[in-house]
Short mmCIF file of C-alpha atoms in Angstrom, two decimals:
data_model
loop_
_atom_site.label_atom_id
_atom_site.label_comp_id
_atom_site.label_asym_id
_atom_site.label_seq_id
_atom_site.Cartn_x
_atom_site.Cartn_y
_atom_site.Cartn_z
CA MET U 1 -17.36 12.23 1.79
CA ALA U 2 -18.80 15.63 2.61
CA GLY U 3 -22.46 15.85 3.62
CA ARG U 4 -23.37 17.86 0.54
CA ASP U 5 -21.77 15.25 -1.71
CA ARG U 6 -23.57 12.40 0.03
CA ALA U 7 -26.82 14.31 -0.44
CA SER U 8 -26.04 14.76 -4.15
CA LEU U 9 -25.54 11.02 -4.53
CA ARG U 10 -28.78 10.26 -2.65
CA GLN U 11 -30.73 12.56 -4.96
CA VAL U 12 -29.76 10.44 -7.96
CA GLU U 13 -30.06 7.03 -6.24
CA PRO U 14 -31.94 4.67 -8.59
CA GLN U 15 -35.32 3.55 -7.33
CA GLU U 16 -36.31 -0.12 -7.24
CA GLY U 17 -36.98 -1.40 -10.73
CA GLU U 18 -35.53 1.70 -12.37
CA ASP U 19 -32.81 1.51 -15.01
CA PRO U 20 -29.57 2.21 -13.07
CA ALA U 21 -27.91 3.65 -16.19
CA ARG U 22 -30.40 6.53 -16.16
CA HIS U 23 -28.61 8.23 -13.27
CA PHE U 24 -25.08 7.29 -14.31
CA PRO U 25 -24.01 10.79 -15.53
CA ASP U 26 -25.20 12.59 -12.40
CA ARG U 27 -23.87 9.92 -10.03
CA PHE U 28 -20.49 9.92 -11.73
CA ARG U 29 -20.21 13.71 -11.50
CA ALA U 30 -21.20 13.64 -7.82
CA ALA U 31 -18.81 10.77 -7.04
CA LEU U 32 -15.87 12.46 -8.79
CA ALA U 33 -16.57 15.73 -6.97
CA ALA U 34 -16.58 13.87 -3.65
CA ARG U 35 -13.45 11.85 -4.35
CA SER U 36 -11.49 14.86 -5.63
CA ALA U 37 -12.62 17.38 -3.01
CA ALA U 38 -9.10 17.58 -1.54
CA ALA U 39 -7.21 16.63 -4.71
CA VAL U 40 -4.72 18.86 -6.54
CA GLY U 41 -5.14 17.10 -9.87
CA LEU U 42 -6.66 14.20 -11.78
CA LYS U 43 -5.22 11.50 -14.04
CA SER U 44 -6.61 9.56 -16.98
CA ILE U 45 -5.37 6.31 -18.52
CA VAL U 46 -7.60 6.63 -21.58
CA ALA U 47 -4.47 5.71 -23.58
CA TYR U 48 -4.62 2.24 -22.03
CA ARG U 49 -8.35 1.77 -22.29
CA HIS U 50 -8.91 3.03 -25.83
CA GLY U 51 -6.26 5.37 -27.23
CA PHE U 52 -6.38 9.03 -28.22
CA ASP U 53 -8.26 8.54 -31.48
CA PHE U 54 -11.65 9.40 -29.97
CA ASP U 55 -14.30 11.97 -30.81
CA PRO U 56 -13.06 15.03 -28.88
CA ALA U 57 -16.49 16.51 -28.14
CA LEU U 58 -18.33 16.23 -24.84
CA PRO U 59 -20.94 13.44 -25.21
CA SER U 60 -24.56 14.14 -24.37
CA ASP U 61 -26.08 12.63 -21.24
CA LYS U 62 -28.23 10.43 -23.49
CA GLU U 63 -25.13 9.04 -25.19
CA VAL U 64 -23.58 8.37 -21.77
CA ILE U 65 -26.74 6.68 -20.44
CA ASP U 66 -26.90 4.43 -23.51
CA ALA U 67 -23.21 3.52 -23.18
CA ALA U 68 -23.56 2.92 -19.43
CA GLY U 69 -26.53 0.66 -20.11
CA ARG U 70 -24.46 -1.45 -22.50
CA TRP U 71 -21.58 -1.63 -20.02
CA LEU U 72 -23.81 -2.57 -17.07
CA ALA U 73 -25.61 -5.21 -19.12
CA ARG U 74 -22.27 -6.72 -20.09
CA THR U 75 -20.98 -6.82 -16.51
CA GLU U 76 -24.18 -8.53 -15.35
CA THR U 77 -23.25 -11.49 -17.55
CA GLY U 78 -20.02 -11.90 -15.60
CA ALA U 79 -17.88 -10.27 -18.29
CA ASP U 80 -14.76 -8.27 -17.43
CA PRO U 81 -15.97 -4.89 -16.03
CA ARG U 82 -13.15 -3.05 -17.79
CA VAL U 83 -14.37 0.38 -18.97
CA ASP U 84 -13.24 0.77 -22.57
CA ASP U 85 -16.29 2.32 -24.22
CA PRO U 86 -15.06 5.56 -25.85
CA VAL U 87 -18.25 7.40 -24.89
CA LEU U 88 -17.76 6.64 -21.19
CA LEU U 89 -14.06 7.47 -21.42
CA ARG U 90 -14.77 10.80 -23.11
CA PHE U 91 -17.36 11.55 -20.47
CA GLY U 92 -14.81 10.81 -17.75
CA LEU U 93 -12.29 13.15 -19.36
CA TRP U 94 -14.76 15.98 -19.75
CA THR U 95 -16.09 15.53 -16.21
CA GLY U 96 -12.50 15.92 -15.07
CA VAL U 97 -12.14 19.10 -17.10
CA GLU U 98 -15.34 20.44 -15.53
CA ARG U 99 -13.76 19.93 -12.08
CA GLY U 100 -11.22 22.60 -13.05
CA LEU U 101 -8.22 20.64 -11.72
CA PRO U 102 -5.03 19.97 -13.71
CA LEU U 103 -5.38 16.75 -15.68
CA GLN U 104 -2.58 14.26 -16.37
CA LEU U 105 -2.75 11.88 -19.33
CA HIS U 106 -0.41 8.97 -19.86
CA ALA U 107 0.92 9.15 -23.44
CA GLY U 108 3.19 6.92 -25.49
CA TYR U 109 5.10 3.94 -24.18
CA GLY U 110 3.57 1.73 -21.51
CA ASP U 111 2.92 -1.93 -20.84
CA PRO U 112 1.48 -4.32 -23.48
CA ASP U 113 -2.01 -3.05 -22.64
CA VAL U 114 -1.48 0.00 -24.87
CA GLU U 115 -1.65 0.08 -28.65
CA LEU U 116 1.27 2.42 -29.11
CA HIS U 117 0.25 3.87 -32.48
CA ARG U 118 -2.98 5.12 -30.83
CA CYS U 119 -1.11 6.84 -27.98
CA ASP U 120 0.54 9.62 -29.99
CA PRO U 121 -0.43 12.88 -28.20
CA LEU U 122 -0.91 14.59 -31.57
CA LEU U 123 -4.19 12.65 -31.75
CA LEU U 124 -5.38 14.86 -28.87
CA THR U 125 -4.98 18.09 -30.85
CA ARG U 126 -8.69 18.75 -31.45
CA TRP U 127 -9.56 17.80 -27.87
CA LEU U 128 -6.88 20.16 -26.55
CA LYS U 129 -8.36 22.98 -28.62
CA LEU U 130 -11.76 22.37 -27.05
CA VAL U 131 -10.29 22.22 -23.52
CA GLU U 132 -8.25 25.44 -23.79
CA PRO U 133 -11.15 27.87 -23.08
CA HIS U 134 -11.83 26.02 -19.80
CA GLY U 135 -8.47 27.14 -18.37
CA VAL U 136 -7.49 23.60 -17.31
CA ASP U 137 -3.82 22.62 -17.51
CA ILE U 138 -3.01 19.32 -19.26
CA THR U 139 0.16 17.36 -18.52
CA LEU U 140 1.24 14.66 -20.95
CA LEU U 141 3.15 11.99 -19.05
CA HIS U 142 6.25 10.21 -20.40
CA CYS U 143 5.39 10.50 -24.12
CA TYR U 144 8.22 8.34 -25.53
CA PRO U 145 8.68 7.85 -28.49
CA TYR U 146 6.38 10.81 -29.20
CA HIS U 147 8.28 13.29 -27.01
CA ARG U 148 8.93 15.64 -29.93
CA ASN U 149 5.21 15.69 -30.69
CA ALA U 150 4.49 16.44 -27.04
CA GLY U 151 7.02 19.28 -27.18
CA TYR U 152 5.20 20.73 -30.17
CA LEU U 153 1.89 20.64 -28.32
CA ALA U 154 3.49 22.31 -25.29
CA GLN U 155 4.74 25.08 -27.57
CA VAL U 156 1.49 25.81 -29.39
CA PHE U 157 -0.95 25.39 -26.50
CA PRO U 158 -0.57 27.55 -23.37
CA HIS U 159 -2.24 24.93 -21.16
CA VAL U 160 -0.11 21.91 -22.19
CA TYR U 161 2.92 20.60 -20.29
CA PHE U 162 4.83 17.32 -20.53
CA ASP U 163 7.57 15.12 -19.11
CA VAL U 164 9.71 12.27 -20.43
CA GLY U 165 10.10 10.43 -17.12
CA LEU U 166 9.39 6.84 -18.14
CA GLY U 167 11.47 7.26 -21.29
CA VAL U 168 14.50 8.44 -19.32
CA ASN U 169 14.67 5.30 -17.20
CA TYR U 170 14.00 2.95 -20.09
CA THR U 171 16.47 4.51 -22.55
CA GLY U 172 19.29 4.62 -19.99
CA SER U 173 22.52 5.43 -21.82
CA ARG U 174 20.56 7.07 -24.66
CA SER U 175 18.49 9.22 -22.30
CA ASP U 176 20.76 12.21 -23.03
CA ALA U 177 19.49 12.28 -26.62
CA LEU U 178 15.88 11.83 -25.50
CA ILE U 179 16.13 14.81 -23.13
CA ALA U 180 17.84 16.98 -25.75
CA GLU U 181 15.11 16.17 -28.28
CA SER U 182 12.43 17.08 -25.77
CA LEU U 183 14.00 20.55 -25.48
CA GLU U 184 13.89 21.32 -29.20
CA LEU U 185 10.52 23.11 -29.38
CA ALA U 186 8.99 23.26 -25.92
CA PRO U 187 9.51 26.32 -23.72
CA PHE U 188 11.74 25.39 -20.78
CA ALA U 189 8.95 26.22 -18.32
CA LYS U 190 6.70 23.63 -19.99
CA ILE U 191 9.08 20.68 -19.45
CA LEU U 192 8.47 18.85 -16.18
CA PHE U 193 10.43 16.15 -14.35
CA SER U 194 9.30 12.76 -13.14
CA SER U 195 11.22 9.58 -12.42
CA ASP U 196 8.23 7.29 -13.08
CA ALA U 197 9.63 5.22 -10.21
CA TRP U 198 6.81 2.68 -10.06
CA GLY U 199 8.89 -0.22 -8.69
CA PRO U 200 12.21 -0.45 -6.81
CA ALA U 201 13.13 2.62 -4.78
CA GLU U 202 16.40 2.85 -6.71
CA LEU U 203 14.44 3.98 -9.75
CA HIS U 204 13.79 7.33 -8.00
CA LEU U 205 17.56 7.86 -7.79
CA LEU U 206 18.21 6.57 -11.30
CA GLY U 207 15.51 8.73 -12.86
CA ALA U 208 16.74 11.88 -11.10
CA ARG U 209 20.39 11.17 -11.92
CA LEU U 210 19.76 10.41 -15.59
CA PHE U 211 17.58 13.49 -16.04
CA ARG U 212 20.06 15.79 -14.30
CA ARG U 213 22.93 14.34 -16.33
CA GLY U 214 21.09 14.56 -19.66
CA LEU U 215 19.81 18.08 -19.06
CA GLY U 216 23.26 19.23 -17.96
CA ARG U 217 24.98 17.74 -20.99
CA ALA U 218 22.49 19.23 -23.43
CA LEU U 219 22.59 22.73 -21.96
CA ARG U 220 26.37 22.66 -21.43
CA GLY U 221 26.93 21.70 -25.05
CA TRP U 222 24.74 24.53 -26.33
CA VAL U 223 26.38 27.08 -24.02
CA GLU U 224 29.89 26.00 -25.04
CA ALA U 225 28.84 26.23 -28.70
CA GLY U 226 27.67 29.79 -28.16
CA GLU U 227 24.04 28.92 -28.79
#
């Protein structure tokens, strides 16, 4: 941690007997700045912790302090420290935007921790409108089965990009159709590649091979049809 960042954290260190939630907003901003000093981007799993159906506006520091107080009080009872308060999650997202780095958001299909109907990226539309003036690029990761919705967002918002990586591996023999559908609206330069190879190394190869095959078949078919 850089000296300036350590100093920033010391300046908001709670004093003995003082409510620790009072300094939560400033300490979080300072900690994120320190941790991301050499980063090229940030990622949020708000889809897992709450979903995208949240108030898109930046919360006030008072709202954050109140929410942090509730969370800290809960953890002091020995409860699971999982952060799922929408105010704290919104604050985390907006603090990331304020860093000015590209921001990745998992969308759509995931493990049983997600409530899939709340992970449709279209639910982010109002938030994306508010983020656009900040000049921060947003990448929607994976997106299945909402890949067409993600393609729409990538078309209408200049700062939105997406991939279908997880969906490609999981749909296997049907991945050709998934890739073709992702190309329907989105500009080609807005469609990114990932293998989502979170486990066996072979998934890197499989993801790359399926994506290359599906993209080739879709484009070849359109070229041969004179499209």
